[in-house]
XYZ file of C-alpha atoms in Angstrom:
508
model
C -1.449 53.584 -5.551
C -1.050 49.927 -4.861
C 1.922 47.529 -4.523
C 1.485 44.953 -6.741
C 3.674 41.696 -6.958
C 2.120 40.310 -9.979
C 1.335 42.351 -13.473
C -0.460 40.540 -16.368
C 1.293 43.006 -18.626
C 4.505 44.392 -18.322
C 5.897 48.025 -17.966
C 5.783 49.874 -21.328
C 9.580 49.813 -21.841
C 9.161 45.972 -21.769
C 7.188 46.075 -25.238
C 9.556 48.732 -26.864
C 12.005 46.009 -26.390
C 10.188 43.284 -27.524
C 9.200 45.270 -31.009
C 13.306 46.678 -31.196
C 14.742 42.747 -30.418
C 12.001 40.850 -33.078
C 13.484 43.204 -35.559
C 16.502 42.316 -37.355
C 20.248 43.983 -36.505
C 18.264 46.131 -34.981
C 19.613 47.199 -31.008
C 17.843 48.881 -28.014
C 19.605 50.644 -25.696
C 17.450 51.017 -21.947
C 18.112 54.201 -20.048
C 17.485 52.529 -16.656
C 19.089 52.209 -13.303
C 20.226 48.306 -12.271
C 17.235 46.396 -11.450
C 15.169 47.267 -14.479
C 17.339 45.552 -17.122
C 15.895 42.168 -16.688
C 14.556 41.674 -20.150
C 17.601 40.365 -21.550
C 17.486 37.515 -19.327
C 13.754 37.149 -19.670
C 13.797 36.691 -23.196
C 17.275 34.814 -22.934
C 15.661 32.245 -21.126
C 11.807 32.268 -22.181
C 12.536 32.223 -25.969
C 15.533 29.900 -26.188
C 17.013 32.442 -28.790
C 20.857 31.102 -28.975
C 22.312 34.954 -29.844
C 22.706 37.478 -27.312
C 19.702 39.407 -26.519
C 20.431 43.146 -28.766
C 19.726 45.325 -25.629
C 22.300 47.317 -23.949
C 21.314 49.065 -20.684
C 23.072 52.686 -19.965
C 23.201 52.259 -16.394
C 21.536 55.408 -14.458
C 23.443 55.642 -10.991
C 23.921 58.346 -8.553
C 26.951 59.448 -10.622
C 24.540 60.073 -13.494
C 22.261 61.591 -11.507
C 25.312 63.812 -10.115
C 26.274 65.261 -13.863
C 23.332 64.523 -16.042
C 22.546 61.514 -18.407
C 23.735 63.109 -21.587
C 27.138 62.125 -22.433
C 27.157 58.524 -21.026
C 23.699 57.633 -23.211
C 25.344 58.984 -26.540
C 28.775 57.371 -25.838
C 26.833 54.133 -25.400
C 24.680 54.729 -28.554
C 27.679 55.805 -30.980
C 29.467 53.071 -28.864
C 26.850 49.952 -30.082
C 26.679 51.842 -33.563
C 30.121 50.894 -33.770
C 30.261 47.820 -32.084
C 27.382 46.118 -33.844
C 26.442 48.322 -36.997
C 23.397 48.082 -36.160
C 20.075 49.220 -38.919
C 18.773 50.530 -36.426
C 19.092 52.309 -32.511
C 15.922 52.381 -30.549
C 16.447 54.347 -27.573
C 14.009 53.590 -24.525
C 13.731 54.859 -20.487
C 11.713 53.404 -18.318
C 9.258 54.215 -15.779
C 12.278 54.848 -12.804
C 14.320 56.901 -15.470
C 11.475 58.999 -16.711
C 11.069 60.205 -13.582
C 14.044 62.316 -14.204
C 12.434 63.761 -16.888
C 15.138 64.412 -19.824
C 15.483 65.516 -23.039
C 15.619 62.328 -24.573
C 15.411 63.704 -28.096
C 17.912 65.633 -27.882
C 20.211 63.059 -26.561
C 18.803 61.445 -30.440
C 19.669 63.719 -32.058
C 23.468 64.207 -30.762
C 23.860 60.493 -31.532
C 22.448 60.933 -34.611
C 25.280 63.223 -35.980
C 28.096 60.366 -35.285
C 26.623 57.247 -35.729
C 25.928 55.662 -39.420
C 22.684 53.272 -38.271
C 19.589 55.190 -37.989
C 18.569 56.247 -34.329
C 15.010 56.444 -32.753
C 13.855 57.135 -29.128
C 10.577 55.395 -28.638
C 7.935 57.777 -28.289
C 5.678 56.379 -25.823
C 4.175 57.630 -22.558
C 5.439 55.338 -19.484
C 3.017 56.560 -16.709
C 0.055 56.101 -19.116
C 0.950 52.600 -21.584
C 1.437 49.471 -20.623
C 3.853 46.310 -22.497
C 1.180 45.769 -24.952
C -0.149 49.404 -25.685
C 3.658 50.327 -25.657
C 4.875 47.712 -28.552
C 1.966 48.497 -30.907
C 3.100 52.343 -30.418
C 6.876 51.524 -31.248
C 5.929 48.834 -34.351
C 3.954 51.738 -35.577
C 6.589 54.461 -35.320
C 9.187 52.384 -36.525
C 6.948 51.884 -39.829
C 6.021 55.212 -40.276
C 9.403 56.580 -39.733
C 10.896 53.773 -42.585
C 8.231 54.553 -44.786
C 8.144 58.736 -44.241
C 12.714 58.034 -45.019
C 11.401 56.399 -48.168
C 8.970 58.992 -49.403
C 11.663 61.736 -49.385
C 14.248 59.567 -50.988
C 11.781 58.686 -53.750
C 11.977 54.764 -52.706
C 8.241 54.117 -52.001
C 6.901 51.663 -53.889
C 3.679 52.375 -56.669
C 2.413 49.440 -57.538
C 0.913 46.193 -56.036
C 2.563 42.990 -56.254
C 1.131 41.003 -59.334
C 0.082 38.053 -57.189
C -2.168 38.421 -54.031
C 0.206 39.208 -51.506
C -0.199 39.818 -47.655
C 1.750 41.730 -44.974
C 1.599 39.744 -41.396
C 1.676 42.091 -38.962
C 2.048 41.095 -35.274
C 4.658 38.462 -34.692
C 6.732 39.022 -32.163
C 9.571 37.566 -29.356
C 8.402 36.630 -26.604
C 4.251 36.747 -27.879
C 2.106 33.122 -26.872
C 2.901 30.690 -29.416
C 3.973 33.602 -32.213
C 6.320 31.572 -33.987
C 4.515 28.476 -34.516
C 1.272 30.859 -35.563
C 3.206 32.184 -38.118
C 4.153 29.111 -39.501
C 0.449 27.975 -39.777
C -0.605 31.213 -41.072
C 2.602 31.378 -43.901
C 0.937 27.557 -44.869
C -2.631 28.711 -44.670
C -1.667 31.740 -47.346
C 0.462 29.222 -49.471
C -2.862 27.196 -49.636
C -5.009 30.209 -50.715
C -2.717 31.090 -53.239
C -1.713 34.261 -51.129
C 2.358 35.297 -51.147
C 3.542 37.069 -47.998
C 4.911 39.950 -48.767
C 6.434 40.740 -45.808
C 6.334 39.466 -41.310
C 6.550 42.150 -39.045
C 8.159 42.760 -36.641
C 9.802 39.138 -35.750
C 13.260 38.783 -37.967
C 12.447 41.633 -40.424
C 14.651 44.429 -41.499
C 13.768 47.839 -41.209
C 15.076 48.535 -44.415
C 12.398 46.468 -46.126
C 9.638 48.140 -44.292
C 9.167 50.441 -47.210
C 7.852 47.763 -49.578
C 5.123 46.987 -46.835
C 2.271 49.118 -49.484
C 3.125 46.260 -52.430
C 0.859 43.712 -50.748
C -2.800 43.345 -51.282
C -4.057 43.650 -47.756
C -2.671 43.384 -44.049
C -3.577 40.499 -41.257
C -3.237 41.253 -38.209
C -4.438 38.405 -36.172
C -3.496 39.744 -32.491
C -5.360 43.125 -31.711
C -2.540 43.430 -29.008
C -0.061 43.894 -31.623
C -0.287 45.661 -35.093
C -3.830 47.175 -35.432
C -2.056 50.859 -35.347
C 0.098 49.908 -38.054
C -2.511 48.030 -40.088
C -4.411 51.668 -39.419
C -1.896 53.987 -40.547
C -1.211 51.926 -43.910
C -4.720 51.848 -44.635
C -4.875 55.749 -43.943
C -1.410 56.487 -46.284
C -1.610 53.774 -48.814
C -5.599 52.805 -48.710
C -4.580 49.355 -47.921
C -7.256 47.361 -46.490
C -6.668 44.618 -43.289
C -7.857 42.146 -41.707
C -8.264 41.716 -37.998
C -10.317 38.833 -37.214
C -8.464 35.722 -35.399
C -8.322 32.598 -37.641
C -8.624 30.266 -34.220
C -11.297 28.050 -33.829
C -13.057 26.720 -36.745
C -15.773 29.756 -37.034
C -13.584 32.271 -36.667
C -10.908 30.983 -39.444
C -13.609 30.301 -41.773
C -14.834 34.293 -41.384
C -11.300 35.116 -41.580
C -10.601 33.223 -44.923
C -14.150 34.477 -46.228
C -13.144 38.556 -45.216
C -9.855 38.300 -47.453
C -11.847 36.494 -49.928
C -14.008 39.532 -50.082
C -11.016 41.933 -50.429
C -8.900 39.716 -53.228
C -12.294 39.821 -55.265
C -12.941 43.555 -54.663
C -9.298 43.937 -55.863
C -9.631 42.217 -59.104
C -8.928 38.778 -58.010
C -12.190 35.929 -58.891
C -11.414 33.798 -55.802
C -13.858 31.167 -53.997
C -12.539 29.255 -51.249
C -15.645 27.586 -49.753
C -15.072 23.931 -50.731
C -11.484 24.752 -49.101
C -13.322 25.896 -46.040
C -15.355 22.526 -46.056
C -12.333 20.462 -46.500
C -9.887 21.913 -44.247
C -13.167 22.026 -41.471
C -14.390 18.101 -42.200
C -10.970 16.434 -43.020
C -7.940 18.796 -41.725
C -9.475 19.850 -38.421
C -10.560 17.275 -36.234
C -12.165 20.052 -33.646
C -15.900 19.421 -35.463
C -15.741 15.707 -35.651
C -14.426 15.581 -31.749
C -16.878 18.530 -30.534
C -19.676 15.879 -31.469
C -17.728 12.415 -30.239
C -19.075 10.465 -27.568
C -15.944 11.572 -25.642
C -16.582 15.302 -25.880
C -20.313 14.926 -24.451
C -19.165 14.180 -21.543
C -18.058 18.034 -21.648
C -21.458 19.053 -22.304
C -22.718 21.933 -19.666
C -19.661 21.753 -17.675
C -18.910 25.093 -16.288
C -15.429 26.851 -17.436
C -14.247 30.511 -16.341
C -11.892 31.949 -19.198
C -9.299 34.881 -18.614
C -6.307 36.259 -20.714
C -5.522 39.239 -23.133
C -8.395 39.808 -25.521
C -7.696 37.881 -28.368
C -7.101 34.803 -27.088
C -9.964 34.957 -23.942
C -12.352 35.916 -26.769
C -11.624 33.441 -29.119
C -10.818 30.456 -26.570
C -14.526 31.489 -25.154
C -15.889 31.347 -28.507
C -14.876 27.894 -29.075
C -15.511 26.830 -25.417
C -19.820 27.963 -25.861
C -19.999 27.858 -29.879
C -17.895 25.350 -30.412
C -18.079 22.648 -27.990
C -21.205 23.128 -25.847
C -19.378 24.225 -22.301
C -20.749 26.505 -20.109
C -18.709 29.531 -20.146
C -19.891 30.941 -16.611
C -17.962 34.211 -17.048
C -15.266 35.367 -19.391
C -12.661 38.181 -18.429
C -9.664 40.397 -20.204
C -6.556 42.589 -18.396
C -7.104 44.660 -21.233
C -9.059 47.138 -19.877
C -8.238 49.772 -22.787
C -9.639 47.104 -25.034
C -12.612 46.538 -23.035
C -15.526 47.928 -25.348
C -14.345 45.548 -28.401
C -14.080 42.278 -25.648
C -17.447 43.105 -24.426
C -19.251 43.009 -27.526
C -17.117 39.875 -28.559
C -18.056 37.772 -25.583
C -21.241 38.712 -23.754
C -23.516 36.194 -25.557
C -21.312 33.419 -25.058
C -20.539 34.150 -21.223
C -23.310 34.522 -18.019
C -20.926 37.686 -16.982
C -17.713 39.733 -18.257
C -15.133 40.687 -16.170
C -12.530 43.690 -16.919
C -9.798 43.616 -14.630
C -6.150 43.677 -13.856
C -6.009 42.722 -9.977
C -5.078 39.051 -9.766
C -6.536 38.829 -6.371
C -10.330 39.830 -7.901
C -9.597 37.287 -10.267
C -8.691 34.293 -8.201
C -11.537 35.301 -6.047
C -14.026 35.102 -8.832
C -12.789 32.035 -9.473
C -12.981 30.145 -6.467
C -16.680 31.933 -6.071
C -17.607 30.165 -9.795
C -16.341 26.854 -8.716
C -15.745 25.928 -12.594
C -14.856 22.277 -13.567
C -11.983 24.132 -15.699
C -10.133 27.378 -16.062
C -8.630 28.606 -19.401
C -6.398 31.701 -18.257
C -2.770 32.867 -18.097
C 0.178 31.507 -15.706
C -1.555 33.004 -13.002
C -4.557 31.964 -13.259
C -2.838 28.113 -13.102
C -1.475 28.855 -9.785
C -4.749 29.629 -8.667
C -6.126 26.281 -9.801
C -3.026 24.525 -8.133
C -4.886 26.023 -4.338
C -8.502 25.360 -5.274
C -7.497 22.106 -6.903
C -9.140 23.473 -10.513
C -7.539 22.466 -13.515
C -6.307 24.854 -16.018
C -5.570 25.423 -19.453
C -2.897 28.137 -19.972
C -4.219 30.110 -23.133
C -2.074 33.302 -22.689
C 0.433 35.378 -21.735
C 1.974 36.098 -19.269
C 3.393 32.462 -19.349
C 6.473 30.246 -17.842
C 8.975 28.809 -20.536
C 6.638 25.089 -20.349
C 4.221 27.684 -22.523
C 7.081 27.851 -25.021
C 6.847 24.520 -26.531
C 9.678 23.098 -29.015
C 7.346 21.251 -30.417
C 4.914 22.463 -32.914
C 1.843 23.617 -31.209
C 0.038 26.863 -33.008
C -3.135 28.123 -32.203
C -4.243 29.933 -35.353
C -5.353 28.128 -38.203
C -7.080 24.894 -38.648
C -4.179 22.738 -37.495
C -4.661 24.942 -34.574
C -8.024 23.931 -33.596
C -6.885 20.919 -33.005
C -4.549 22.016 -30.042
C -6.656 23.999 -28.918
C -9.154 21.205 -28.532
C -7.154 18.740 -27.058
C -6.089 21.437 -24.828
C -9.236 22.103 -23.771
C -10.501 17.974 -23.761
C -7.360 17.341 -21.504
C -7.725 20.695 -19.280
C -11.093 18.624 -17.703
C -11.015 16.411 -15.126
C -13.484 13.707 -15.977
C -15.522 11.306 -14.580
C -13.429 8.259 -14.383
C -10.441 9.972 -13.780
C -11.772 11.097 -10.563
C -12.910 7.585 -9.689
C -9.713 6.289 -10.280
C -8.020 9.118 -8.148
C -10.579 7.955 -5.415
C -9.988 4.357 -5.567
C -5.732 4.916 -5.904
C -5.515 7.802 -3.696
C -3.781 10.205 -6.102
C -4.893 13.761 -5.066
C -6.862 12.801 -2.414
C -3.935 11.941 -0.121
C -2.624 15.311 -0.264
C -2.830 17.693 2.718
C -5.506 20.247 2.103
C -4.773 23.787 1.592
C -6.691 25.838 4.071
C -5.926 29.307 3.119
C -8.756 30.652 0.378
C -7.608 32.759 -2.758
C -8.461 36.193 -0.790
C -5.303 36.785 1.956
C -7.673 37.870 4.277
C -9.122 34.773 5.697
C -8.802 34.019 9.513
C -10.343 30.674 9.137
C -8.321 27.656 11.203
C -8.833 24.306 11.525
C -8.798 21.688 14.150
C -6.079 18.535 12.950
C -9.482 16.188 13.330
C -11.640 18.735 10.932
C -8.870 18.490 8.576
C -9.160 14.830 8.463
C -12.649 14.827 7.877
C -12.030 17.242 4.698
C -9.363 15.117 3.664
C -12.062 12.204 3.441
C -13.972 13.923 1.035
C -13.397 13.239 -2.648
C -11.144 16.147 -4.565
C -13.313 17.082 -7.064
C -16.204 18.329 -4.747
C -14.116 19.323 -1.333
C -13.220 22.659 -2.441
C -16.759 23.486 -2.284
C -17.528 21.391 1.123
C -14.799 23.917 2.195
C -15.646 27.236 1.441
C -19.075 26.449 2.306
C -17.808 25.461 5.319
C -15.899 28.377 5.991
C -18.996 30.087 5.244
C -21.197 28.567 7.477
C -18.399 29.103 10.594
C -17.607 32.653 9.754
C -21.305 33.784 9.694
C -21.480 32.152 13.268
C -17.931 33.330 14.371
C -16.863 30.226 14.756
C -13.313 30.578 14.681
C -11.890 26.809 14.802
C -13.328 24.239 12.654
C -13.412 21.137 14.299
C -15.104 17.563 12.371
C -18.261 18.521 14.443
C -18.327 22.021 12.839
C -17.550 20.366 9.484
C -20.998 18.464 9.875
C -23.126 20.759 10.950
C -22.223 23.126 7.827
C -22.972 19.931 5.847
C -26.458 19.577 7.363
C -27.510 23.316 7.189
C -26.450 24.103 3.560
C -26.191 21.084 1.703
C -21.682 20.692 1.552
């Protein structure tokens, strides 16, 4: 076991409550002691929503523990029932209160028999899930348990809609960029004469969950969220989905072309290839700029790319296919998604990386020595010390990655902010000779310490001087190289002389 202070995704507990809170009048209640109730202000802050957060914590405290959890957790569920009228109770613990190891259910079902919403505890493992893994669980039960109420009432639907119609599966609080997405996807259908039939989970009701089988198809375009859902309709209801990401320009073109194939197969005569053409030549700006005189100057420069799996795989698609930078090696916290990443990636990357530990990370990093880095919050901090800029292309992320402006990724207005993104992530050539002829960066005090916290290296006030000298764009690498060179010799003060010498013998 290992103390961690950062986590690229959440506890599991974290992504019931995101799937319970996207839904409309729909409440959670935690079963948690103090301390691990800090999603309401997480998403109170993060997502700007201007109602409360619907998430009630039943407070686990020593006199809990004293006479058992039972009656305070169904007081507090017939309580909100009563309160709010809620659709819906989703009823959660977390990894501290699972510990305790409870009959959850049974607390369920007691609440069941006074209150008039419906009540659910999430069925998820916390020991085994994380936030992700956890909210594509509880999107998936919630379905199955609106559409299995529907069946024995006689309320499923039996027909299709008459129109092409889609379900959007995915959308969620609290998800990078979800709201704008769904905009661009809802005006991508519109254009391909596709109605939505339904958005799940992010301000639908649970009661229309059972009119999910009247559309055509599914899209799921996150394989964090919705691909067990997408799975189980296709297994009840034979519905087919879609799960390729419309970002980049490729990528939405094989997206559009895949539903294509399934409208047609369906009865529909649809051909949208001169829309592809248009929306790629006139719409999208990302071809025209990928061949600009001002995007050559990207050409070969090295870029390391990390996030969850959707958006490190497509960002790195578009980084090598798209634009003609050298993706030296692209990596996922996914790791139970790391087959599907692997086969995505590996022949537009030099190496693949699957790993959660931040430290590995920011070490591999500073070891590439990339002109860019595409990554998560984290990952930005970690350019901040090696003086690397980056591109923040997914979650986790800090509420400047919640824009109020319109910014999607998906879609074909959303290779256009993903290119400028990634134009304006580089530093290029003049900007660095203007830095070095104004001062900018280079009159900042260099950071010493390496990525790694185990580095002993010190230096003398003169040999930090001399570093100082050296332009920003290369003296991350004079450096480490230098820290190298005096480590190997057990140097343990690096004085301007030392600096020099390192110079000399390997080329800083």
């Amino acid at each position: 076991m290992k103390l961690a202070y950062w986590m690229y995704a959440g506890p599991a507990h974290i992504g019931t409550l995101r799937i319970a809170s996207s839904f409309k009048n729909v409440h959670a209640i935690m079963h948690a002691p103090l301390g691990d109730d800090y999603f309401n202000v997480m998403r109170s802050m993060l997502s700007r929503e201007r109602d409360f957060t619907p998430v009630t914590a039943s407070v686990v405290d020593r006199n809990v523990l004293a006479r058992g959890s039972q009656e305070k957790v169904v007081e507090n569920i017939t309580r909100k029932d009563a309160e709010e009228h809620p659709d819906l109770i989703v009823l959660t613990p977390t990894c501290t209160s699972s510990i305790l190891q409870e009959d959850l259910q049974n607390f369920v079902d007691r609440a069941q028999i006074e209150a008039k919403g419906d009540v659910l505890l999430a069925d998820v493992n916390h020991y085994r899930v994380n936030e992700l893994q956890a909210g594509d669980r509880t999107l998936h039960q919630i379905v199955q348990f609106y559409i299995e109420k529907a069946r024995k009432k006689g309320e499923l639907p039996t027909s299709k809609t008459e129109k092409p119609s889609v379900n959007i599966i995915g959308i969620s609080t609290l998800g990078f960029h979800n709201n704008h997405d769904c905009t661009e996807l809802k005006r991508l259908m519109a254009d391909l004469g596709i109605e939505v039939n339904a958005i799940i989970p992010e301000g639908a009701s649970v009661h229309e969950l059972k009119n999910l089988p009247k559309a055509w198809f599914n899209l799921v375009p996150y394989r964090e969220l919705g691909v067990l859902t997408a799975t189980y309709l296709e297994q009840e209801f034979g519905m087919p989905y879609v799960d390729i990401t419309p970002m980049g320009v490729v990528e939405t073109a094989r997206c559009i072309r895949a539903i294509q194939a399934i409208l047609n197969q369906n009865g529909a005569t649809v051909d949208y290839d001169d829309y592809i053409n248009e929306q790629t030549l006139h719409v999208s700006q990302a071809a025209w700029f990928s061949r600009s005189i001002d995007c050559q100057n990207l050409t070969g420069k090295k870029a390391v790319v990390y996030g969850d799996s959707t958006h490190a795989a497509a960002i790195t698609k578009i980084l090598a296919r798209e634009m003609g930078i050298h993706v030296v090696w692209a990596g996922t916290f996914c790791k139970y998604d790391a087959d599907w990443f692997k086969e995505q990636v590996s022949e537009y990357c030099d190496e693949v990386i699957i790993s959660e530990d931040h430290g590995a990370v920011g070490d591999a990093i500073a070891k590439s020595e990339p002109a860019a880095i595409f990554g998560t919050q984290m990952e930005r901090h970690v350019g901040k010390r090696l003086d690397i800029p980056c591109g923040v292309i997914s979650s986790p992320i800090h509420i400047q990655n919640f824009p109020i402006g319109y910014k999607p990724f998906l879609g074909y207005e959303g290779t256009n902010q993903i290119v400028d993104l990634i134009y304006n992530s580089f530093t290029l050539g003049m900007e660095d000779h203007l830095l070095e002829i104004f001062g900018g960066h280079d009159t900042k005090e260099v950071i010493t310490k390496t990525i790694s916290a185990d580095s002993d290296m010190t230096w003398s006030k003169d040999g930090l001087a001399e570093l100082n000298k050296i332009p920003g764009f290369v003296r991350g690498k004079v450096k480490r190289n230098t820290e190298k060179f005096a480590r190997d010799r057990n140097i343990e003060v690096i004085t301007a002389e030392v600096l020099y010498a390192a110079k000399e013998a390997v080329g800083a």
